[in-house]
XYZ file of C-alpha atoms in Angstrom:
203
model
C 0.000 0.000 0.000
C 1.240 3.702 -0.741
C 0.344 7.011 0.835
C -1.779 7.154 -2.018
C -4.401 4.897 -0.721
C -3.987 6.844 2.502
C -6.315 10.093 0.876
C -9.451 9.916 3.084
C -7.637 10.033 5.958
C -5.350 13.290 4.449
C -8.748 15.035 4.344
C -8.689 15.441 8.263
C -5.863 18.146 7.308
C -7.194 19.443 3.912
C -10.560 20.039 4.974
C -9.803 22.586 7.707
C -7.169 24.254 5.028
C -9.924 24.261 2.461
C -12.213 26.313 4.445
C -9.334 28.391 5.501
C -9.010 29.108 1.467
C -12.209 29.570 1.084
C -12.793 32.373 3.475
C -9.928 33.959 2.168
C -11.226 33.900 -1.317
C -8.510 32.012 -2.617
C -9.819 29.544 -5.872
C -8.646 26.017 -6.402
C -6.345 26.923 -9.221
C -4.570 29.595 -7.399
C -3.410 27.209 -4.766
C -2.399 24.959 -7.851
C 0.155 27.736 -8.967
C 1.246 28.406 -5.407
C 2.200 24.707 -5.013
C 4.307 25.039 -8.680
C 6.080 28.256 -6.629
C 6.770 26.275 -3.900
C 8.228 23.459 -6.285
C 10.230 25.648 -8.201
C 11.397 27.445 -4.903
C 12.715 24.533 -3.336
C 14.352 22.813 -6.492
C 16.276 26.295 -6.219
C 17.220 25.747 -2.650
C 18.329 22.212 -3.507
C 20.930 23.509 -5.801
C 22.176 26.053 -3.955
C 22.479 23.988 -0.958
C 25.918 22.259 -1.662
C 27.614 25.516 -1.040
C 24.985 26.569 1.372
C 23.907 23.692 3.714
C 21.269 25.318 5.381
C 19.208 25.990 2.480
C 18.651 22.080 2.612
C 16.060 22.963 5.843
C 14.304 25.972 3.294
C 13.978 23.338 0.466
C 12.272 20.981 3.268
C 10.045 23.534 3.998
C 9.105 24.478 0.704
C 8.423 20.708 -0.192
C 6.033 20.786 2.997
C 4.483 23.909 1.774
C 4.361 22.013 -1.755
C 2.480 19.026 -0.656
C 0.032 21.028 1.905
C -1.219 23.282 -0.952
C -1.343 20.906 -3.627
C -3.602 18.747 -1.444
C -5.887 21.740 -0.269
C -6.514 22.552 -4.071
C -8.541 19.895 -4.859
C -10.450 20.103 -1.276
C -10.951 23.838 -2.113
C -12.459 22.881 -5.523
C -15.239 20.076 -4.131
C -16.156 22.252 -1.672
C -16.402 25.386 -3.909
C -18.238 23.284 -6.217
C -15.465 24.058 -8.529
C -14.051 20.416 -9.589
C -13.923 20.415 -13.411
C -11.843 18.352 -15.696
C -9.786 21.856 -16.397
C -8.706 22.012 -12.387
C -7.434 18.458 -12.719
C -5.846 19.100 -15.822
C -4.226 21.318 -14.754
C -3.188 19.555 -11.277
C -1.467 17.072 -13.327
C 0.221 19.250 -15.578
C 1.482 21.697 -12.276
C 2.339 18.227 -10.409
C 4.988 17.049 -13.268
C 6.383 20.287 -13.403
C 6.779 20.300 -9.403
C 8.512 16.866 -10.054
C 10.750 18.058 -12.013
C 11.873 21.158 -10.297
C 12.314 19.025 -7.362
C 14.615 16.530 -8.833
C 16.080 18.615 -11.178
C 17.461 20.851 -8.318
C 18.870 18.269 -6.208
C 20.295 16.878 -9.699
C 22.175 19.704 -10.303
C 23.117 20.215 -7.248
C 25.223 17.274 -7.806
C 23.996 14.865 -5.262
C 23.863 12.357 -7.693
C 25.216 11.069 -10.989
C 23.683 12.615 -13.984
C 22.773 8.909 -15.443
C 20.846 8.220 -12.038
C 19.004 11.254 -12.047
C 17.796 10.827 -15.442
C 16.836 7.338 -14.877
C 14.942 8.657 -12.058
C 13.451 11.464 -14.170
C 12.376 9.096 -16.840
C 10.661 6.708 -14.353
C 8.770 9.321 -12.386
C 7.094 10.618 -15.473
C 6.886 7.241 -17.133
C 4.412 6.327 -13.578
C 2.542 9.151 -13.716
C 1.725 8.840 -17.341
C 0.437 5.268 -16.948
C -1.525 6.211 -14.144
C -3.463 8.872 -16.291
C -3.594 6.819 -19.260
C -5.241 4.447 -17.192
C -8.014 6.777 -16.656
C -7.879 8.589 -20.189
C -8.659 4.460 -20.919
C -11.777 4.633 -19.000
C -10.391 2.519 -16.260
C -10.111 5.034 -13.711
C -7.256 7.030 -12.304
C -4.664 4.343 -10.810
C -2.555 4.728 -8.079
C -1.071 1.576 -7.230
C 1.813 0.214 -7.270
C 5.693 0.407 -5.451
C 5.869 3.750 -5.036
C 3.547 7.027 -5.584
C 4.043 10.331 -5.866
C 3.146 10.880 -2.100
C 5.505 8.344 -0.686
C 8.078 9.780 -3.299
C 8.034 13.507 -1.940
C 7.328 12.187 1.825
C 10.689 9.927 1.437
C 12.656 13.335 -0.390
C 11.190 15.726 2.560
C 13.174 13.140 5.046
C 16.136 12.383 3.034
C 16.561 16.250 3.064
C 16.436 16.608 6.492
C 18.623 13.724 7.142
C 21.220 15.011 4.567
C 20.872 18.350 6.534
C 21.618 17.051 9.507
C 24.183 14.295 8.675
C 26.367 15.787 5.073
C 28.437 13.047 4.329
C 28.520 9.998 1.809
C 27.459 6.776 2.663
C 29.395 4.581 0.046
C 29.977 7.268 -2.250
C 26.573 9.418 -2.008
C 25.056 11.528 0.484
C 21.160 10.447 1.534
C 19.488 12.606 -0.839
C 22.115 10.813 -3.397
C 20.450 7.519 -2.169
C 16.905 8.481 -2.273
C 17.261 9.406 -6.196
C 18.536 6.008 -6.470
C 15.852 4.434 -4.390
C 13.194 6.745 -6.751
C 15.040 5.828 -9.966
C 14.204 1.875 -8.981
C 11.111 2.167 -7.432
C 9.689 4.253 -10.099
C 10.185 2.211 -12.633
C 8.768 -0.672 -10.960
C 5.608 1.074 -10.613
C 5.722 2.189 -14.009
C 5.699 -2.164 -14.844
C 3.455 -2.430 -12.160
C 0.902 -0.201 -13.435
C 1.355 -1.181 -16.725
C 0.861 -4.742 -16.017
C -2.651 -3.568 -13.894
C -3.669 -1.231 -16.906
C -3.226 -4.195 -19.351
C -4.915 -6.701 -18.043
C -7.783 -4.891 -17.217
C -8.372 -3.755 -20.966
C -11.120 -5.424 -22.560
């Protein structure tokens, strides 16, 4: 089971944030950019952390701030009566690009080989895909599988803080070295995983 499965129960925390939004007058899709800010900010922070360590606690916050808004914005839109298939278009779109900034940052921040990090590149977007193709297939939206996007940014928000905390290599790469290799495996074993659920399911 992934954090993914774990959504009902995230709603104890996005509800409350929802209405918060709400009276604010904050819409669904501007908490959908905020997240991408967030993203961006923090893949930023990532590279500029090798030269300035504490940056890695910013980036941890901004991936906190990341997650906590991109949850709310879908809250914010059922409860606005604002969920339309151009809000979760444009979730997915804003959640690759967040993806991407993320990885990207601690990428070029050197914390792991280039072939690595494009391996894990490849493989995050490769799971993601199949997971919406799945639904543009009229099977639903999938989540299943090794590793989602949830358990991916929950295990990169502790990996920073560990790396934070404890900056040296552990057989050659620091932890946030190790976590792109542990999300450049467990991607793409999703990615089969889902594949395998998506095609055996088609009539």
């Amino acid at each position: 089971m992934t954090l993914d499965d774990l959504r009902g129960y995230a709603r104890i925390v996005t509800e409350p944030l929802a209405a918060g939004a709400e009276r604010t007058g904050v819409t669904p899709n501007q908490l959908s950019a905020l997240s991408l800010i967030f993203s961006a900010a923090a893949g930023l922070m990532y590279y500029q952390s090798p030269d300035k360590p504490e940056m890695l606690y910013a980036a941890a916050c901004m991936l906190l701030l990341n997650a906590v808004s991109d949850a709310a914005d879908g809250a914010l839109a059922r409860r606005t009566g604002r969920a339309d298939p151009r809000g979760d278009f444009l979730d997915h779109v804003i959640d690759r690009y967040a993806d991407m900034f993320i990885l990207l940052g601690i990428i070029f921040a050197g914390y792991v080989p280039w072939p690595i990090g494009m391996l894990a590149v490849v493989g995050v977007l490769l799971t993601s895909y199949i997971g919406t193709e799945a639904q543009a297939l009229s099977l639903g939206r999938y989540y299943g599988g090794m590793m989602g996007r949830a358990d991916r940014l929950t295990l990169i928000f502790l990996a920073t803080l560990a790396c934070a905390l404890y900056p040296y290599s552990i057989e050659g790469l620091p932890i946030l070295g190790w976590v792109v290799v542990v999300t450049m495996l467990s991607s793409h074993i999703t990615a089969l995983q889902r594949f395998n659920h998506v095609w055996k399911n088609l009539p």
